[in-house]
GROMACS .gro file of C-alpha atoms in nm:
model
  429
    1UNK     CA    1  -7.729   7.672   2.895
    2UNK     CA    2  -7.424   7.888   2.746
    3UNK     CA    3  -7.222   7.599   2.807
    4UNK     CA    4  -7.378   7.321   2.638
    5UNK     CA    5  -7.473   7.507   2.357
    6UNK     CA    6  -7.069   7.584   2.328
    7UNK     CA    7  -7.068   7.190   2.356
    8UNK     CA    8  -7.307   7.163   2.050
    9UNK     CA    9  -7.120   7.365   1.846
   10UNK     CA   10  -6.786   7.263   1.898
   11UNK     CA   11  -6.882   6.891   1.852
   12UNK     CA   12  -7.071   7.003   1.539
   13UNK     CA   13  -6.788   7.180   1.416
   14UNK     CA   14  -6.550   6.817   1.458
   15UNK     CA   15  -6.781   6.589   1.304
   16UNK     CA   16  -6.769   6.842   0.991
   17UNK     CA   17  -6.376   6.860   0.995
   18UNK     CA   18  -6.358   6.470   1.028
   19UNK     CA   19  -6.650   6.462   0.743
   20UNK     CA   20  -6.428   6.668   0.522
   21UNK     CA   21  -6.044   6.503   0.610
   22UNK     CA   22  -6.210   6.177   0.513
   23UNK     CA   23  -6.346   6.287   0.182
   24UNK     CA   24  -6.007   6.446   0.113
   25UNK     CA   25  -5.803   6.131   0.190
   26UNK     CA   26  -6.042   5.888  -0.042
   27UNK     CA   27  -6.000   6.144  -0.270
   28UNK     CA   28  -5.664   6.091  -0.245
   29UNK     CA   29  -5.611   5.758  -0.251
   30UNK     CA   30  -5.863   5.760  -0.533
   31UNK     CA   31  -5.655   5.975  -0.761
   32UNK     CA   32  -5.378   5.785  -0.668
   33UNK     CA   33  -5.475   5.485  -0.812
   34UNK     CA   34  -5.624   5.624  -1.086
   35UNK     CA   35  -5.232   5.749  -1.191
   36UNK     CA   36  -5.128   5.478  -1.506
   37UNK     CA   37  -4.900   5.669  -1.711
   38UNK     CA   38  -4.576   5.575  -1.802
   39UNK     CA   39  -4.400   5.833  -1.542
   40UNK     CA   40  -4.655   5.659  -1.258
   41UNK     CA   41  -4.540   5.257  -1.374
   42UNK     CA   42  -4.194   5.351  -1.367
   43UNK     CA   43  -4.230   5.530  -0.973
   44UNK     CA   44  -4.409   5.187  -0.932
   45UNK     CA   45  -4.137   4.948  -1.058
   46UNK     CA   46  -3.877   5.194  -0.843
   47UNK     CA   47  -4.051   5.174  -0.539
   48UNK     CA   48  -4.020   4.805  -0.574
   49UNK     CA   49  -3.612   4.863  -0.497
   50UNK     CA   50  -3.502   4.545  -0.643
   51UNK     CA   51  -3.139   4.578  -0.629
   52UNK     CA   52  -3.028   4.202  -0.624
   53UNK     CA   53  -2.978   3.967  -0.918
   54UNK     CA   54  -3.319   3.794  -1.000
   55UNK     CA   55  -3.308   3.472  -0.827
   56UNK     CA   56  -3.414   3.146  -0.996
   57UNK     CA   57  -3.509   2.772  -0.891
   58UNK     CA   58  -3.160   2.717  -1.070
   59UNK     CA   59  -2.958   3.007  -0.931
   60UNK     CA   60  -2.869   3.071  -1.288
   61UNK     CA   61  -2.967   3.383  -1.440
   62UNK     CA   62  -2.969   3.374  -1.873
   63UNK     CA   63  -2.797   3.714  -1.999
   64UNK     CA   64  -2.883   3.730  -2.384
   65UNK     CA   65  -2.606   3.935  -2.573
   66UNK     CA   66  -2.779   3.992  -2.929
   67UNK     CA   67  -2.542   4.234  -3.093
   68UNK     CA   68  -2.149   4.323  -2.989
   69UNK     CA   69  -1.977   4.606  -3.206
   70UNK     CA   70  -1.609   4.545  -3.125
   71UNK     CA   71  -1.300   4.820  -3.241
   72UNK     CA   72  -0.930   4.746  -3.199
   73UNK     CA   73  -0.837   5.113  -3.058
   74UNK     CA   74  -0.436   5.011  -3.078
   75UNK     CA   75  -0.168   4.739  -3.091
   76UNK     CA   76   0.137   4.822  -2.829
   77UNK     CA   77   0.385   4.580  -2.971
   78UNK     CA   78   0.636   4.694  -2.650
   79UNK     CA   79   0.447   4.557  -2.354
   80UNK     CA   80   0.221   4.322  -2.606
   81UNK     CA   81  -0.127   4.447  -2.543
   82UNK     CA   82  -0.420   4.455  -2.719
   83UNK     CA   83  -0.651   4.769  -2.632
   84UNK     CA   84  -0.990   4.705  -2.730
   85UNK     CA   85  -1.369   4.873  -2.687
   86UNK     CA   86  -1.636   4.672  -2.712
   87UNK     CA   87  -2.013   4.777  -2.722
   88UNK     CA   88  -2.263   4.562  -2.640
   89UNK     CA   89  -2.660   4.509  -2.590
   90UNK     CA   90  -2.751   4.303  -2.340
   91UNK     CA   91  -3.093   4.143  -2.233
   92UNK     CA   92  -3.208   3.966  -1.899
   93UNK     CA   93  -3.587   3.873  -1.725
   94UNK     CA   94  -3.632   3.993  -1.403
   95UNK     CA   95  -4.025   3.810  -1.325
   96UNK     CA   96  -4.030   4.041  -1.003
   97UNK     CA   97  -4.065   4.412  -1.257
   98UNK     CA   98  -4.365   4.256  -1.452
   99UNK     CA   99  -4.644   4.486  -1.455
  100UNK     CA  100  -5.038   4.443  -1.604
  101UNK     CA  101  -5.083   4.596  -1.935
  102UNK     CA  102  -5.454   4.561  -1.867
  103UNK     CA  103  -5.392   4.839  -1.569
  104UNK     CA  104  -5.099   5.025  -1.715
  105UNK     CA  105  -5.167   5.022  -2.125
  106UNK     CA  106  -4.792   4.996  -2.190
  107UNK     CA  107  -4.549   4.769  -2.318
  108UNK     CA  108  -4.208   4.954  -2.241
  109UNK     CA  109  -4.139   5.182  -1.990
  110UNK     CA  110  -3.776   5.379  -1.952
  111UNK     CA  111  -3.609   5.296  -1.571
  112UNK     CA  112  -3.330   5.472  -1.407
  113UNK     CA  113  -3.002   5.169  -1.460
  114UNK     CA  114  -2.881   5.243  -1.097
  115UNK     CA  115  -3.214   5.129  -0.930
  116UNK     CA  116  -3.271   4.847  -1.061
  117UNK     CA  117  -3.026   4.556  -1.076
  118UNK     CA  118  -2.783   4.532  -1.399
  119UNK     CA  119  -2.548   4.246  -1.486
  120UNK     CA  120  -2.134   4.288  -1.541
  121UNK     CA  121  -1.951   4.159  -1.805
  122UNK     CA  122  -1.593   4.118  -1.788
  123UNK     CA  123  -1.282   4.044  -2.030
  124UNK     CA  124  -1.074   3.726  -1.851
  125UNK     CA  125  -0.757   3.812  -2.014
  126UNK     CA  126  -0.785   4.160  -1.967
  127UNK     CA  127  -0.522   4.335  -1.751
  128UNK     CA  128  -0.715   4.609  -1.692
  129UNK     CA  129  -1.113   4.618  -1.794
  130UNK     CA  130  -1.384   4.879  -1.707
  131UNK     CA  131  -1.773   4.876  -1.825
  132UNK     CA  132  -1.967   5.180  -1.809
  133UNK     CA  133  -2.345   5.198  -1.885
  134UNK     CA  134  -2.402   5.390  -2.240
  135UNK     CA  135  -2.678   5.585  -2.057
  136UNK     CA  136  -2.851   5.676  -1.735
  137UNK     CA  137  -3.159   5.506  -1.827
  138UNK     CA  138  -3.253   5.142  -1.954
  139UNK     CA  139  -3.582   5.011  -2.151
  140UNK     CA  140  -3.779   4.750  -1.937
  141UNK     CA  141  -4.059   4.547  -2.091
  142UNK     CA  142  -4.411   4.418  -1.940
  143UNK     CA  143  -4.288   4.104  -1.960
  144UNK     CA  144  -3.995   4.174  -1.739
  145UNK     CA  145  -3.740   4.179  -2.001
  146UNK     CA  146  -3.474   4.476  -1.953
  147UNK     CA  147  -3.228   4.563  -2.231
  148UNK     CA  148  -2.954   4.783  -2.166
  149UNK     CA  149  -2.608   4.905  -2.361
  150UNK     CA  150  -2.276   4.886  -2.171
  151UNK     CA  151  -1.939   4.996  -2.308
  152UNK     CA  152  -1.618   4.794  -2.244
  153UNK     CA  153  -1.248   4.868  -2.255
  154UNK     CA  154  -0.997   4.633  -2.241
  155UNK     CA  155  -0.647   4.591  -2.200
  156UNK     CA  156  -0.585   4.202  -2.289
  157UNK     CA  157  -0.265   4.071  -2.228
  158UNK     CA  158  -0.170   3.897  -2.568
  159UNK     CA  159   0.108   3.760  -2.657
  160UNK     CA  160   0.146   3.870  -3.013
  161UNK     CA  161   0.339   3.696  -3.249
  162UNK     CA  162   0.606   3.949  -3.372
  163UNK     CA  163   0.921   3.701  -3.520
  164UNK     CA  164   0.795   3.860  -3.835
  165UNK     CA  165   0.777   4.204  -3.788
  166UNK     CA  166   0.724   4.410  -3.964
  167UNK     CA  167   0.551   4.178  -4.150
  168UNK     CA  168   0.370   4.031  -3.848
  169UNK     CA  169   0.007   3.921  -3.836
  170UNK     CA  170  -0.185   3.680  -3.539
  171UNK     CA  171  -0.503   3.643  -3.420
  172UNK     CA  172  -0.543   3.718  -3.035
  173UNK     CA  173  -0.888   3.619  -2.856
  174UNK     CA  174  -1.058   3.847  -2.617
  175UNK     CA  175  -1.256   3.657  -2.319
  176UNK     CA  176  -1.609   3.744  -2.246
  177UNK     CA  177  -1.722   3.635  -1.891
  178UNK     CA  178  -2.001   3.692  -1.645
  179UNK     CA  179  -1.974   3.605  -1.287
  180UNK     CA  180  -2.072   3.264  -1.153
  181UNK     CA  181  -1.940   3.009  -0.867
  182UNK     CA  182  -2.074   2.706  -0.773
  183UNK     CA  183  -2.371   2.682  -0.964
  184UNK     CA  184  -2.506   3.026  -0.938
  185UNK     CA  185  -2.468   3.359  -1.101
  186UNK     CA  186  -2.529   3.449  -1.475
  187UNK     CA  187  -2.456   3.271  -1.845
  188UNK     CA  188  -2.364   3.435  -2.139
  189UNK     CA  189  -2.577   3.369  -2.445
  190UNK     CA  190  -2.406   3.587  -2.769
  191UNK     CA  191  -2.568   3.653  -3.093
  192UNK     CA  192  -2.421   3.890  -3.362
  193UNK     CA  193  -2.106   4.042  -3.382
  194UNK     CA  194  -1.991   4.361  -3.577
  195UNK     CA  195  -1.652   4.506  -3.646
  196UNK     CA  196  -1.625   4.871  -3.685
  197UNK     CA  197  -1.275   5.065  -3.753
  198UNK     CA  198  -1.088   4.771  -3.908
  199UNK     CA  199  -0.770   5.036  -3.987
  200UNK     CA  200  -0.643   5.164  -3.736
  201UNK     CA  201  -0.267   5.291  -3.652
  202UNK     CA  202  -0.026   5.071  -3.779
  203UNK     CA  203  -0.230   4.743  -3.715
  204UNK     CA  204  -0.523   4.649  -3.896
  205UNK     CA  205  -0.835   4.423  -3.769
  206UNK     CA  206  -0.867   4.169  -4.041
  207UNK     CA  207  -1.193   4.002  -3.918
  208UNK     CA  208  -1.316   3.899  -3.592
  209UNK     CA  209  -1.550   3.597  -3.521
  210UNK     CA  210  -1.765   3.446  -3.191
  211UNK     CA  211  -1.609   3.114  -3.081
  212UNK     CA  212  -1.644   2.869  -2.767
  213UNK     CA  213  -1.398   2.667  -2.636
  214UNK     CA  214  -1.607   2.504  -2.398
  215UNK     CA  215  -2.026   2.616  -2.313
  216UNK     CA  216  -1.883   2.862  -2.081
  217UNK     CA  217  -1.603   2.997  -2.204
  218UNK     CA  218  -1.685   3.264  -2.479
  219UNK     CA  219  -1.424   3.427  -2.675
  220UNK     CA  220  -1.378   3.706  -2.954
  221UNK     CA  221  -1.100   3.581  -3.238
  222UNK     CA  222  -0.910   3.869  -3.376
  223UNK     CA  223  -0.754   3.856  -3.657
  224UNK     CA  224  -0.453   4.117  -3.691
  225UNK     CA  225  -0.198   4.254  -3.928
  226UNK     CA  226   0.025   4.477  -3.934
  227UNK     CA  227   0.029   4.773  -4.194
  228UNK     CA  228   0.387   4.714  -4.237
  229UNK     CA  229   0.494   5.037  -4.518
  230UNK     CA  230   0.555   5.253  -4.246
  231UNK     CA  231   0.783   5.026  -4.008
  232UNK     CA  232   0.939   4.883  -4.355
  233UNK     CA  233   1.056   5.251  -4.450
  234UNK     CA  234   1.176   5.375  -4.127
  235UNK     CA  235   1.330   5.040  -3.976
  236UNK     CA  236   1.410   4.780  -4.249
  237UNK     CA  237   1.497   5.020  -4.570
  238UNK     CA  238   1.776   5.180  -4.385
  239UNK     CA  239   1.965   4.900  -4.259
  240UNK     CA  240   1.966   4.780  -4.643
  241UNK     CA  241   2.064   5.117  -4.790
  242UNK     CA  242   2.338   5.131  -4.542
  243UNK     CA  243   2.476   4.774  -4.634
  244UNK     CA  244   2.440   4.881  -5.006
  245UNK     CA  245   2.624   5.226  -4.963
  246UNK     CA  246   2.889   5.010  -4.757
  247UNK     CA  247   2.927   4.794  -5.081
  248UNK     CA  248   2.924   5.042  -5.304
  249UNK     CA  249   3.236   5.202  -5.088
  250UNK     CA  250   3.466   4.932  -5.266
  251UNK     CA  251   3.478   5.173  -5.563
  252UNK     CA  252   3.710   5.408  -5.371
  253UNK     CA  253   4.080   5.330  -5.429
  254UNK     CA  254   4.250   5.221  -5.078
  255UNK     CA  255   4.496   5.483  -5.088
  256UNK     CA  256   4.411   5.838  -4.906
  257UNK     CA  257   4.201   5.703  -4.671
  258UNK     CA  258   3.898   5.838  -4.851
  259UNK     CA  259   3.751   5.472  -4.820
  260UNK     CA  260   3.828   5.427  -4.419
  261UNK     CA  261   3.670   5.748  -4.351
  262UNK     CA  262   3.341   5.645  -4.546
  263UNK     CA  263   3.297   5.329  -4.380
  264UNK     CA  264   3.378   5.440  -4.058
  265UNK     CA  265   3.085   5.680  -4.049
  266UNK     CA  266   2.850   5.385  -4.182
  267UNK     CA  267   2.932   5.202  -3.894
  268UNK     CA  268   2.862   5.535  -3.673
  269UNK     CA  269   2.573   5.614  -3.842
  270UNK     CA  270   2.397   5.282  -3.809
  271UNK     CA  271   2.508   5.282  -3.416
  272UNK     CA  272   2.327   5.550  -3.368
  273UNK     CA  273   2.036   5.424  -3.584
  274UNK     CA  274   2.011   5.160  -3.354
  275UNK     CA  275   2.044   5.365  -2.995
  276UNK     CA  276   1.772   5.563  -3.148
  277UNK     CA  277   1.523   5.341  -3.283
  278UNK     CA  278   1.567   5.106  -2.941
  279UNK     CA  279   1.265   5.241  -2.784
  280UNK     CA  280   1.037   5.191  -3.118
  281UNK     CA  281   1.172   4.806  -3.159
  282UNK     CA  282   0.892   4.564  -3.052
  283UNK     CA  283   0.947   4.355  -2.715
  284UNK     CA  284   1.103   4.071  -2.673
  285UNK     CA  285   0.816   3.727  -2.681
  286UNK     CA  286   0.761   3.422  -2.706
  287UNK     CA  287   0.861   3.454  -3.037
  288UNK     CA  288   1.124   3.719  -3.085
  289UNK     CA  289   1.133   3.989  -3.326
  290UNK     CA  290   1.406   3.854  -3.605
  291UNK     CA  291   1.460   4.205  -3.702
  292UNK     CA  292   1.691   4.223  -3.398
  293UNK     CA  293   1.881   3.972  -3.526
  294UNK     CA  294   1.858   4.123  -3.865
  295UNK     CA  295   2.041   4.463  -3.729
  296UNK     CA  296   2.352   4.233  -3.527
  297UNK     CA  297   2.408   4.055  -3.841
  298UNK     CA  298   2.420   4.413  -4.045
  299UNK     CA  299   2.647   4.540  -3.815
  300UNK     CA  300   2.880   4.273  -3.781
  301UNK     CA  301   2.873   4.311  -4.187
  302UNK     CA  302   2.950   4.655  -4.152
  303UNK     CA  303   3.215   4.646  -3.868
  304UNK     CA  304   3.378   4.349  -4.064
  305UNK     CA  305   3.402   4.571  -4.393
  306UNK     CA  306   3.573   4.824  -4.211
  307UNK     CA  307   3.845   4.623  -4.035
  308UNK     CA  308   3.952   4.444  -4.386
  309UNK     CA  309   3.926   4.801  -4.561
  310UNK     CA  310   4.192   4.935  -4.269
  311UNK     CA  311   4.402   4.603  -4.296
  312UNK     CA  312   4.413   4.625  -4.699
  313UNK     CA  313   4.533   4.991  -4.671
  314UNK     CA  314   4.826   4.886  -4.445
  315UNK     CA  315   4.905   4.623  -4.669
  316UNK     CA  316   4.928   4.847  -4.974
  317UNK     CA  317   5.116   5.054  -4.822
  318UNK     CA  318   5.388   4.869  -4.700
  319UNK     CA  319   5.312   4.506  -4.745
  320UNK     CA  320   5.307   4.400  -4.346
  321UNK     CA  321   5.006   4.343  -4.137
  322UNK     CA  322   4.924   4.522  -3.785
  323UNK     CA  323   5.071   4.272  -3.558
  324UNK     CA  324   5.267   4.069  -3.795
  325UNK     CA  325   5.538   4.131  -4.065
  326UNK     CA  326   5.449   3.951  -4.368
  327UNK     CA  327   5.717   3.751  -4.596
  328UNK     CA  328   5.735   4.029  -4.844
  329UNK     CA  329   5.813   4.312  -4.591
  330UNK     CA  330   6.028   4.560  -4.659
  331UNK     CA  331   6.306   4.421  -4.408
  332UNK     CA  332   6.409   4.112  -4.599
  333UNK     CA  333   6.361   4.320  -4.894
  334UNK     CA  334   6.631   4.546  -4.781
  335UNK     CA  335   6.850   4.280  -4.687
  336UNK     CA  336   6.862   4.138  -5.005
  337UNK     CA  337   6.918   4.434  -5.203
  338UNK     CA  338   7.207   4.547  -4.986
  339UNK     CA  339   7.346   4.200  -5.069
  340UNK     CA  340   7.295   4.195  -5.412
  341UNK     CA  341   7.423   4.618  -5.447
  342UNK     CA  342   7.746   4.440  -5.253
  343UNK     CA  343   7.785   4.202  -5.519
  344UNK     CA  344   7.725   4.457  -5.791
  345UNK     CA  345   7.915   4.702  -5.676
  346UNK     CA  346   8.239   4.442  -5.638
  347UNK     CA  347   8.176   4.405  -6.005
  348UNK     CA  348   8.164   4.727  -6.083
  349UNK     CA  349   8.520   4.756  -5.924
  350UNK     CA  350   8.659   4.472  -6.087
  351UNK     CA  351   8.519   4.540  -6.479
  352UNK     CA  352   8.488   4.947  -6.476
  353UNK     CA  353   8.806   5.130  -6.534
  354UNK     CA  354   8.830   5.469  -6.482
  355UNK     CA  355   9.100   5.606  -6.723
  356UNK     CA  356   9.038   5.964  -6.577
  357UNK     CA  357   8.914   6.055  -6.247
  358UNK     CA  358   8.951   6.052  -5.850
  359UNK     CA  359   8.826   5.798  -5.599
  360UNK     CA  360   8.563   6.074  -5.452
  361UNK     CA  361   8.407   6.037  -5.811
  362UNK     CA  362   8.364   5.697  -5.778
  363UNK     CA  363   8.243   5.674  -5.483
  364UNK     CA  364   7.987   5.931  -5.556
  365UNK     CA  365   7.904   5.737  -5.875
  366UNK     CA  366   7.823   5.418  -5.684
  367UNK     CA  367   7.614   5.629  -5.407
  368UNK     CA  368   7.420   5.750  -5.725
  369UNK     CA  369   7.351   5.447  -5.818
  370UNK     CA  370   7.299   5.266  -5.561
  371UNK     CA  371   6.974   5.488  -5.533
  372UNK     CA  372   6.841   5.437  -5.784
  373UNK     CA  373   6.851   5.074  -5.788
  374UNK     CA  374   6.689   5.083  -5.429
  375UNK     CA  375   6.416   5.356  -5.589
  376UNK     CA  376   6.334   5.083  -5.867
  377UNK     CA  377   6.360   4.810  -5.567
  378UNK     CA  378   6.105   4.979  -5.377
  379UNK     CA  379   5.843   5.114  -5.664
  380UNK     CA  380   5.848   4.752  -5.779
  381UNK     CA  381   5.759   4.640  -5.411
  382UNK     CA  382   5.521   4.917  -5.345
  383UNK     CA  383   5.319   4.802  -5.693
  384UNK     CA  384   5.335   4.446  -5.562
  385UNK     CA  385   5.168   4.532  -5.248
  386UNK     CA  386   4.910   4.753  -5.394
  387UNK     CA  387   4.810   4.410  -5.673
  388UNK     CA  388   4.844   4.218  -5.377
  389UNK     CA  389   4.569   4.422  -5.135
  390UNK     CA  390   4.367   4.496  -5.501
  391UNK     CA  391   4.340   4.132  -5.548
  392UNK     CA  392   4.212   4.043  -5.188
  393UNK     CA  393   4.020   4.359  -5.204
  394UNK     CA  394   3.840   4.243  -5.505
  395UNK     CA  395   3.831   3.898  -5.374
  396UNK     CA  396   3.656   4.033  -5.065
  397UNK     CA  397   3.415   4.248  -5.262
  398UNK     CA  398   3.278   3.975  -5.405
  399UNK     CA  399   3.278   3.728  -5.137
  400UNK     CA  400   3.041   4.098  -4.950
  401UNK     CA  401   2.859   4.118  -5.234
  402UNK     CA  402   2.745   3.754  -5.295
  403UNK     CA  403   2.695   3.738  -4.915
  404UNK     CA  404   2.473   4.029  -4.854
  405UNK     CA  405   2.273   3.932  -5.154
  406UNK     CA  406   2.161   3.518  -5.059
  407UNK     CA  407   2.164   3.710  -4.678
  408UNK     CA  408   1.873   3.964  -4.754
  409UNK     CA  409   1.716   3.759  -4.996
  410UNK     CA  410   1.724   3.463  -4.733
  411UNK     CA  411   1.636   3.684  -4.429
  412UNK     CA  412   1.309   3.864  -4.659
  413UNK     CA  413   1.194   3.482  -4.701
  414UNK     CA  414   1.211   3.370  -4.344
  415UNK     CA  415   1.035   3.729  -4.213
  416UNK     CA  416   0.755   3.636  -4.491
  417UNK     CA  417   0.717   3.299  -4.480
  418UNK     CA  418   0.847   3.146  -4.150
  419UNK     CA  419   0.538   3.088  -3.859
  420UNK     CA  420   0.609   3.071  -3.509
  421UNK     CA  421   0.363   2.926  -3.267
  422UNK     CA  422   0.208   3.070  -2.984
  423UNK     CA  423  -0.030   2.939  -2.760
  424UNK     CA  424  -0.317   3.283  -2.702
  425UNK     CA  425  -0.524   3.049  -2.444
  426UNK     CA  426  -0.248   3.003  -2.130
  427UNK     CA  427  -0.484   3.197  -1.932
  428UNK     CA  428  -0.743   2.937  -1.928
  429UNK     CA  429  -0.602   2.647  -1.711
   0.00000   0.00000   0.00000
């Protein structure tokens, strides 16, 4: 009797716990489906763990771009690279992270980015790109639309036209991409496009513009100058002040060596001008900086100026060259005055006749002047070379002068003016 009775109970007491586990669980699973707020359709969408690109009868997925805000950050005219950041919204349909409005009352929900699947863009010129998501999260719709931000920086090789400098300006294009092969992958479909931070450094972004070269090759045009006060003042105005103080030098009389001295430190100075500026001088291109050639022909100028200026001071002093004697030296000179004092001084013994006086005196008389016939000899051929270097010291002033004027004015034109080619799109092949 005790022992069934124990039986009752204990059976009694299991039919209640399995009574009340089974309300609990469709209570449950009642609340549980009763959850449609926005925090409960988002753990829905995740728990669908869709990682892989949404896959079409066509294999192609459509990624709308409606708005691109593009900056030049900087120009490095060494290495010829463009640095750019480019921010971008981007839209795609994924059919599989639909959900019914009618059960959740919601058209947008907000979705972690790194559980559901997110397209790459990429730059196809760019040496070294990187995209990073603007945020942790991303908007999806009901209608399976997701729109995201991403952030790009570049590094696009470009091959900037610099013959000008520093009066350059090009445009250089930046490639926009998605992946794709055979068929499959994504398509790029760009709407607006906004340019923020047009001056910046010493280039400036003159406009930028969407084109196509073919339906699947997508490309941003930018237009660039360069701000060119700032390399003007510290690279082109001193190589022309230089040249002008080297012309103005002239002025200084060739005697005392007042004038060699001068233009030997202009060619010093500039030397070192150009050892130090070396690392600040753009690369060498496709189209070559002309300011290079600009600073050889301004020191030839200036090393030319100084080798006449030491050969003219030579020549006024004594009328011969370095290497050479000229016809005027002093040596035939000489020779002719000792032949004509010879001749003289026979005359002077045959007409003069010394009533009074001893031979010593007349020797001493014809020592005396002898002197000073080859003083008058030699001021008169000291003042012929001095006109003589004046004249071809004037003669080269002038021939400087005109010369350095058609060159600058010539070599200004041809940095303004003068377009070289270059082709931006070698990349694509």
């Amino acid at each position: 009797m005790m022992l069934s009775e124990t039986l009752r109970f204990l059976t009694h007491s299991l039919e209640k716990t399995v009574f009340l586990l089974g309300l609990l669980t469709a209570g449950c699973g009642q609340a549980e489906s009763n959850c449609t707020n926005r925090r409960c359709l988002a753990e829905m969408l995740i728990g669908k763990n869709y990682s892989t690109q949404p896959q079409n009868e066509n294999c192609t997925q459509m990624i709308y771009v409606p708005f691109i805000e593009y900056q030049t950050l900087s120009v490095d005219t060494k290495n010829l690279r463009l640095i750019s950041r480019l921010q971008a919204v981007i839209e795609w349909r994924d059919p599989e992270l639909e959900w019914d409005t009618s059960v959740y009352n919601y058209n947008e929900v907000v979705l972690p980015v790194d559980k559901v699947w997110t397209p790459e863009i990429h730059v196809t010129n760019g040496i070294l790109t990187t995209m990073q998501h603007s945020s942790r999260d991303l908007l999806a719709f009901s209608n399976g639309t997701l729109r995201h931000t991403v952030i790009i920086n570049a590094e696009v090789n470009c091959e900037v036209n610099l013959f000008n400098y520093p009066f350059a300006a090009d445009e250089c294009p930046v490639a926009i991409q998605t992946w794709s092969a055979r068929g499959c992958g994504t398509e790029l479909l760009l709407g607006d496009l906004k340019m923020v931070d047009s001056d910046h450094g010493d280039w400036k972004t003159d406009n930028v513009a969407l084109q196509k070269m073919r339906d699947d090759r997508n490309y941003i045009m930018v237009a660039l100058s360069i701000k060119y006060i700032n390399p003007f003042i510290t690279l082109l105005l001193p190589s022309i002040l230089i040249i002008l103080a080297d012309i103005v030098s002239f002025a200084l009389p060739l005697g005392g060596g007042e004038r060699n001295s001068f233009k030997v430190t202009l060619v010093l100075s500039f030397t070192m001008f150009l050892i130090i500026l070396n690392d600040k001088l753009p690369g060498d291109s496709q189209c070559s900086p002309i300011i290079r050639t600009h600073f050889c022909v301004c020191l030839v100028l200036l090393m030319l100026s100084m080798l006449v200026s030491l050969v003219l001071t030579r020549v006024a002093k004594d009328g011969s060259l370095i290497f050479c004697c000229s016809s005027k030296g002093p040596g035939t000179k000489n020779t002719g005055n000792k032949k004509e004092k010879e001749g003289e001084a026979a005359k002077a013994d045959i007409s003069v006749v010394q009533v009074n006086g001893s031979e010593e005196d007349k020797q001493m008389l014809r020592k005396v002047v002898n002197f000073l016939e080859a003083f008058d000899a030699k001021e008169l051929q000291s003042e012929r070379n001095q006109k003589f270097a004046s004249t071809v010291d004037k003669a080269f002033f002038w021939f400087y002068f005109f010369f350095g004027t058609v060159y600058f004015c010539a070599m200004t034109y041809v940095m303004v003016r003068y377009t070289c080619t270059v082709n931006h799109f070698d990349f694509w092949y």
